[in-house]
Coordinates of C-alpha atoms in Angstrom, one line a residue:
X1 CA 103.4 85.3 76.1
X2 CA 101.3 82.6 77.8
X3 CA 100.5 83.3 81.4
X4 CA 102.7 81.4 84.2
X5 CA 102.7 80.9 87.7
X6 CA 106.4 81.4 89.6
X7 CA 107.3 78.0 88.8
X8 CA 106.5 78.0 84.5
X9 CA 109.3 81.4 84.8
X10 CA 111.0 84.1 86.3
X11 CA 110.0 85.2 89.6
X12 CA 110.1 89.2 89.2
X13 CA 108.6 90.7 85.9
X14 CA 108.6 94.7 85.5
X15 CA 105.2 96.4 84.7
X16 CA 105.2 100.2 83.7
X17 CA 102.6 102.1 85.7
X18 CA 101.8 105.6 86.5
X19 CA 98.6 106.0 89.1
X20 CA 98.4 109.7 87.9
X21 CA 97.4 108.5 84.1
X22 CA 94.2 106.1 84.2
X23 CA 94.8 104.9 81.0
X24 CA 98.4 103.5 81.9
X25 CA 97.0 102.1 85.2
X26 CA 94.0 100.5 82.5
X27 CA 97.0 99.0 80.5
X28 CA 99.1 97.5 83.3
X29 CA 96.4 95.8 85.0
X30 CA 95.4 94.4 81.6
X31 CA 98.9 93.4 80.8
X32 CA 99.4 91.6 84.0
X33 CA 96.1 89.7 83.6
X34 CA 97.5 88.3 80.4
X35 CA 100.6 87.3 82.2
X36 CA 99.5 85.8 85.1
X37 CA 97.1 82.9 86.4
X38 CA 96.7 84.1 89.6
X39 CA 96.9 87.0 92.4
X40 CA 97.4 86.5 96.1
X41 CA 98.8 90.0 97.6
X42 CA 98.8 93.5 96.6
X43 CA 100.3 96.4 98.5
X44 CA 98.7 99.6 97.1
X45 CA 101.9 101.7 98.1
X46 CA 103.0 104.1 95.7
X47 CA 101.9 107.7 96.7
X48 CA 102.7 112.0 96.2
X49 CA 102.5 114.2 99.1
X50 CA 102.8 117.7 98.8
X51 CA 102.4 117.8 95.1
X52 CA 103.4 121.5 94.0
X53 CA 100.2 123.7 93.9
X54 CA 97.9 123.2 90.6
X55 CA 99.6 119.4 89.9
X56 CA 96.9 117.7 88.0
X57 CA 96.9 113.9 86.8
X58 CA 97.1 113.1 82.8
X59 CA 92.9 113.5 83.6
X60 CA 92.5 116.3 84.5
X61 CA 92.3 115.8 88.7
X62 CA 93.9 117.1 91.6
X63 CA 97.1 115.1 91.4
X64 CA 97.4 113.4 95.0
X65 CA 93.7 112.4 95.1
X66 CA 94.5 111.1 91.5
X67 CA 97.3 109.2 92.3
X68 CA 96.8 107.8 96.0
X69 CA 93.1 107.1 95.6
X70 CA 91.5 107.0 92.0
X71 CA 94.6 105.3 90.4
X72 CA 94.5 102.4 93.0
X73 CA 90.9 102.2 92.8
X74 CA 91.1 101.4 89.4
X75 CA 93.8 99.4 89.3
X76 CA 92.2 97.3 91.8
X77 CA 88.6 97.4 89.7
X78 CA 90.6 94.9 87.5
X79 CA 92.5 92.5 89.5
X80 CA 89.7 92.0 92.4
X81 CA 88.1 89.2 89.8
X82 CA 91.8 87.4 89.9
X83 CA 91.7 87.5 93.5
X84 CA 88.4 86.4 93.9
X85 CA 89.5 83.6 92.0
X86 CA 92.4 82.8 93.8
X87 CA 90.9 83.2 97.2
X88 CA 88.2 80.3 95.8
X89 CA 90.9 77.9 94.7
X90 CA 91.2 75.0 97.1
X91 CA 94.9 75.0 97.2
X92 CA 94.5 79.2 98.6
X93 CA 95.1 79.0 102.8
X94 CA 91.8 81.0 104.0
X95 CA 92.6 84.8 104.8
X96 CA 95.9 84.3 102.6
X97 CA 94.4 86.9 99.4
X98 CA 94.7 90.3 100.7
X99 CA 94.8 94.0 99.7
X100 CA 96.6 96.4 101.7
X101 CA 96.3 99.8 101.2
X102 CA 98.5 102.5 102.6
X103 CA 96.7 104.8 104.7
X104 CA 97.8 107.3 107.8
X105 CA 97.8 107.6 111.5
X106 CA 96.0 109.9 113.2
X107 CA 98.4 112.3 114.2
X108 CA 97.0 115.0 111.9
X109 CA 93.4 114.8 111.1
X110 CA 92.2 115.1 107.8
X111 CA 89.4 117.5 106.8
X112 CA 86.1 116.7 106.3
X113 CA 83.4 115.2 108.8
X114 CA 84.4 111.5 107.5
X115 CA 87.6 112.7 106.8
X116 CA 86.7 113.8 102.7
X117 CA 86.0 117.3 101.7
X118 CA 82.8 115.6 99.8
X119 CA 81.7 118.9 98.1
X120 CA 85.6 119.9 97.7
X121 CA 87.5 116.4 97.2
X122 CA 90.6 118.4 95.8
X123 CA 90.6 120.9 98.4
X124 CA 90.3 124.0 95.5
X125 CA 88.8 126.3 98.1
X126 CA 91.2 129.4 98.9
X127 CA 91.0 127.8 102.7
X128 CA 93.2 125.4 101.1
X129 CA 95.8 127.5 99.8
X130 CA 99.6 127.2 100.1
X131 CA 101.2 124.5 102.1
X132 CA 98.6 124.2 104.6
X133 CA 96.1 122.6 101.2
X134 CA 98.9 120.4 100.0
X135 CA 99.2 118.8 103.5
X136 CA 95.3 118.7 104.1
X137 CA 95.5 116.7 100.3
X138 CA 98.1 114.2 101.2
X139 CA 95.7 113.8 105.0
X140 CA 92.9 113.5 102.4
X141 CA 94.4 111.1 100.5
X142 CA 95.4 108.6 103.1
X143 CA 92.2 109.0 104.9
X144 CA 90.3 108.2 101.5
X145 CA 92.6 104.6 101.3
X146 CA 91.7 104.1 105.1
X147 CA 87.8 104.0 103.8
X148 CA 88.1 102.3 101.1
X149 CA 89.7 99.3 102.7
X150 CA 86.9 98.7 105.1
X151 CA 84.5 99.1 102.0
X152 CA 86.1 96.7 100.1
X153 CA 86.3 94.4 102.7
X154 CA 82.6 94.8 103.1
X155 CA 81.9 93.9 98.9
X156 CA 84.4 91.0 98.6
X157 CA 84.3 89.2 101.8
X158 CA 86.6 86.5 100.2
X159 CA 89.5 88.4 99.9
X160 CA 91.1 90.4 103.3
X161 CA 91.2 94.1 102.9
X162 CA 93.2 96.3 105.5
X163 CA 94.8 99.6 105.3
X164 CA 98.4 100.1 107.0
X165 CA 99.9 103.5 108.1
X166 CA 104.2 102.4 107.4
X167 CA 105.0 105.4 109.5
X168 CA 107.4 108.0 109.1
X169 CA 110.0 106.7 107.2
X170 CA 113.4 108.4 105.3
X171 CA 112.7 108.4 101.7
X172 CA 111.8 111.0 98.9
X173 CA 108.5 111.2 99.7
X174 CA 109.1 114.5 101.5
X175 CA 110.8 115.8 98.7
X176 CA 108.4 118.7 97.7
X177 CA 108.5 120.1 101.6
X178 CA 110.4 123.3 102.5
X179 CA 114.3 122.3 103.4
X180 CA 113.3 122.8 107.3
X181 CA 110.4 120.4 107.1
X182 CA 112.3 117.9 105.1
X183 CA 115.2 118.0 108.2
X184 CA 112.7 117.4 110.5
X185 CA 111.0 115.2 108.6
X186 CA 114.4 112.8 108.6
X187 CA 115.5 113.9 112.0
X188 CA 112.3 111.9 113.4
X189 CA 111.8 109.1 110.5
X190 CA 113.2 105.6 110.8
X191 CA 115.0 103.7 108.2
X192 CA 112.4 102.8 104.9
X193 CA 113.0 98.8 105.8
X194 CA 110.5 99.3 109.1
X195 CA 107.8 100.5 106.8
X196 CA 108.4 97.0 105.1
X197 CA 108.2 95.4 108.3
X198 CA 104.8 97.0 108.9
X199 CA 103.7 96.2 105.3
X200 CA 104.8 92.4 105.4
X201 CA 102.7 92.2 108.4
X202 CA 99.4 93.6 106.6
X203 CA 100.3 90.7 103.7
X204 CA 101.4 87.9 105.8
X205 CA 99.9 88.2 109.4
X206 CA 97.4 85.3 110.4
X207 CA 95.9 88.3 112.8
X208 CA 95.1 90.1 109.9
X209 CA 93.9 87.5 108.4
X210 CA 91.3 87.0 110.9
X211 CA 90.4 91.0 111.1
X212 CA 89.1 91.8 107.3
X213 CA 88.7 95.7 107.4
X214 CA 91.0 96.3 110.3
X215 CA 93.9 99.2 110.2
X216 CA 97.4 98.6 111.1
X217 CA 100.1 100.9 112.9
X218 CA 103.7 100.7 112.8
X219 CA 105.4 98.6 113.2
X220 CA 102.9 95.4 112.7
X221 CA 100.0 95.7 115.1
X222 CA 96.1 96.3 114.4
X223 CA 95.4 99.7 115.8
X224 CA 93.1 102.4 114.1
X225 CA 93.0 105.7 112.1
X226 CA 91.2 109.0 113.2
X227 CA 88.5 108.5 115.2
X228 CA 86.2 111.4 112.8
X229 CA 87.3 108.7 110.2
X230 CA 86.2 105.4 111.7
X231 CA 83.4 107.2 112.7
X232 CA 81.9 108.5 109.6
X233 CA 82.8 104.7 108.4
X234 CA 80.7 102.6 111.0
X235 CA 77.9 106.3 111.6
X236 CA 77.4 107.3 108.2
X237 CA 78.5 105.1 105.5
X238 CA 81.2 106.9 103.8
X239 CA 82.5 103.5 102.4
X240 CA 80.2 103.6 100.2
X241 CA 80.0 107.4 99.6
X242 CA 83.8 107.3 98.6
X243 CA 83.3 104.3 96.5
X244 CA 80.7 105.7 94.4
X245 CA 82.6 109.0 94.1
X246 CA 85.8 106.6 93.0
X247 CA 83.2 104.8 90.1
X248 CA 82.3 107.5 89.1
X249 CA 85.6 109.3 88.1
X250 CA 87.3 106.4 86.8
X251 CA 84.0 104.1 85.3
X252 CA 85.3 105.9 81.8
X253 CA 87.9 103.6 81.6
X254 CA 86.6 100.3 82.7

């Protein structure tokens, strides 16, 4: 099928993608770069918390570190060469190419000095056991996308990276929590459409556009992360420690 913009076809095409299988995420992004001519926004979004104890990706891995961090990575290995394209084009506005990827507040800090277990990035230790190590992954997880947004918007300064907590929000996402936790998990969530106010506003904010790197709160304002995160960030480089620990799990299917 030749490749289009909006206006050569339908608006809205369907790719099949599962993060947790680095092969399928190898096959969308390839798929999509046959289809398309260009790339101005993507919301890294999709995400497990509390994965049942033992879940593993189709690799081998941890399964939330798989799915909310290595898959994205990956997936955004291929398409940062559209987007570097598209953020060159003189027709692109300036700041208007953008990654967003979903990170977490700071409500509950995630383990680690920077935030990453780096000698234990899936958390196998028996310390991590039971419900308290499938939280401490999710925390992980979220934390890791927080990192890698400011690394990223270190390597490509041409396109805008940010990371965006939505906030607590009624969906499924819960689902794997004991009953009691899930009640108060909806008792105290808003409706899922503020998270997509909070996303629209990491995709289409001129503020953002101006602020490369920056961290956004619900619902649509720059705020920041946990502080042992931004610190190990700006103190001790773990931008570049997570990256090369991403490369080097994924670099198999490049």
């Amino acid at each position: 099928m030749e490749s289009r913009s909006t206006e050569q076809g339908e608006a809205v095409r369907f790719l099949k993608l599962d993060l947790g299988d680095l092969f399928s995420v190898k096959l969308a992004a390839e798929r999509f770069l046959q289809l398309e001519t260009r790339l101005d926004i993507i919301w890294h979004n999709a995400a497990v918390m509390l994965a049942p104890e033992g879940s593993v990706s189709k690799q081998g891995h941890e399964l939330t570190f798989a799915t909310n961090v290595f898959g994205p990575f990956l997936l955004q290995h291929f398409l940062t060469p559209i987007m570097v394209k598209t953020a060159q084009n003189s027709d692109t506005p300036k700041g208007s190419v953008r990654v967003c990827w979903a990170g977490a507040g700071n409500s509950v800090a995630p383990p680690g000095e920077d935030g990453i277990e780096w000698d234990d990035w899936a958390l196998s230790s028996p310390e991590f056991e039971g419900f308290k190590g499938r939280t401490a992954r999710y925390i992980q997880s979220k934390a890791a996308n927080a990192i890698l947004a400011t690394e990223m918007a270190k390597l490509h300064p041409e396109i805008v990276s940010c990371a965006f907590n939505p906030g607590a929000l009624k969906t499924d996402i819960a689902r794997h929590a004991p009953w009691y936790l899930r009640t108060v998990h909806n008792f105290m969530s808003h409706p899922a459409r503020f998270g997509a106010l909070t996303e629209l506003y990491a995709g289409l904010s001129e503020e953002v556009g101006e602020r490369s790197g920056c961290f956004i709160v619900p619902f649509g304002q720059i705020g920041g992360t946990s502080p042992k995160v931004e610190e190990g960030i700006m103190t001790r480089n773990s931008g570049k420690r997570l990256w090369d620990l991403c490369d080097e799990k994924v670099q198999g299917f490049y």
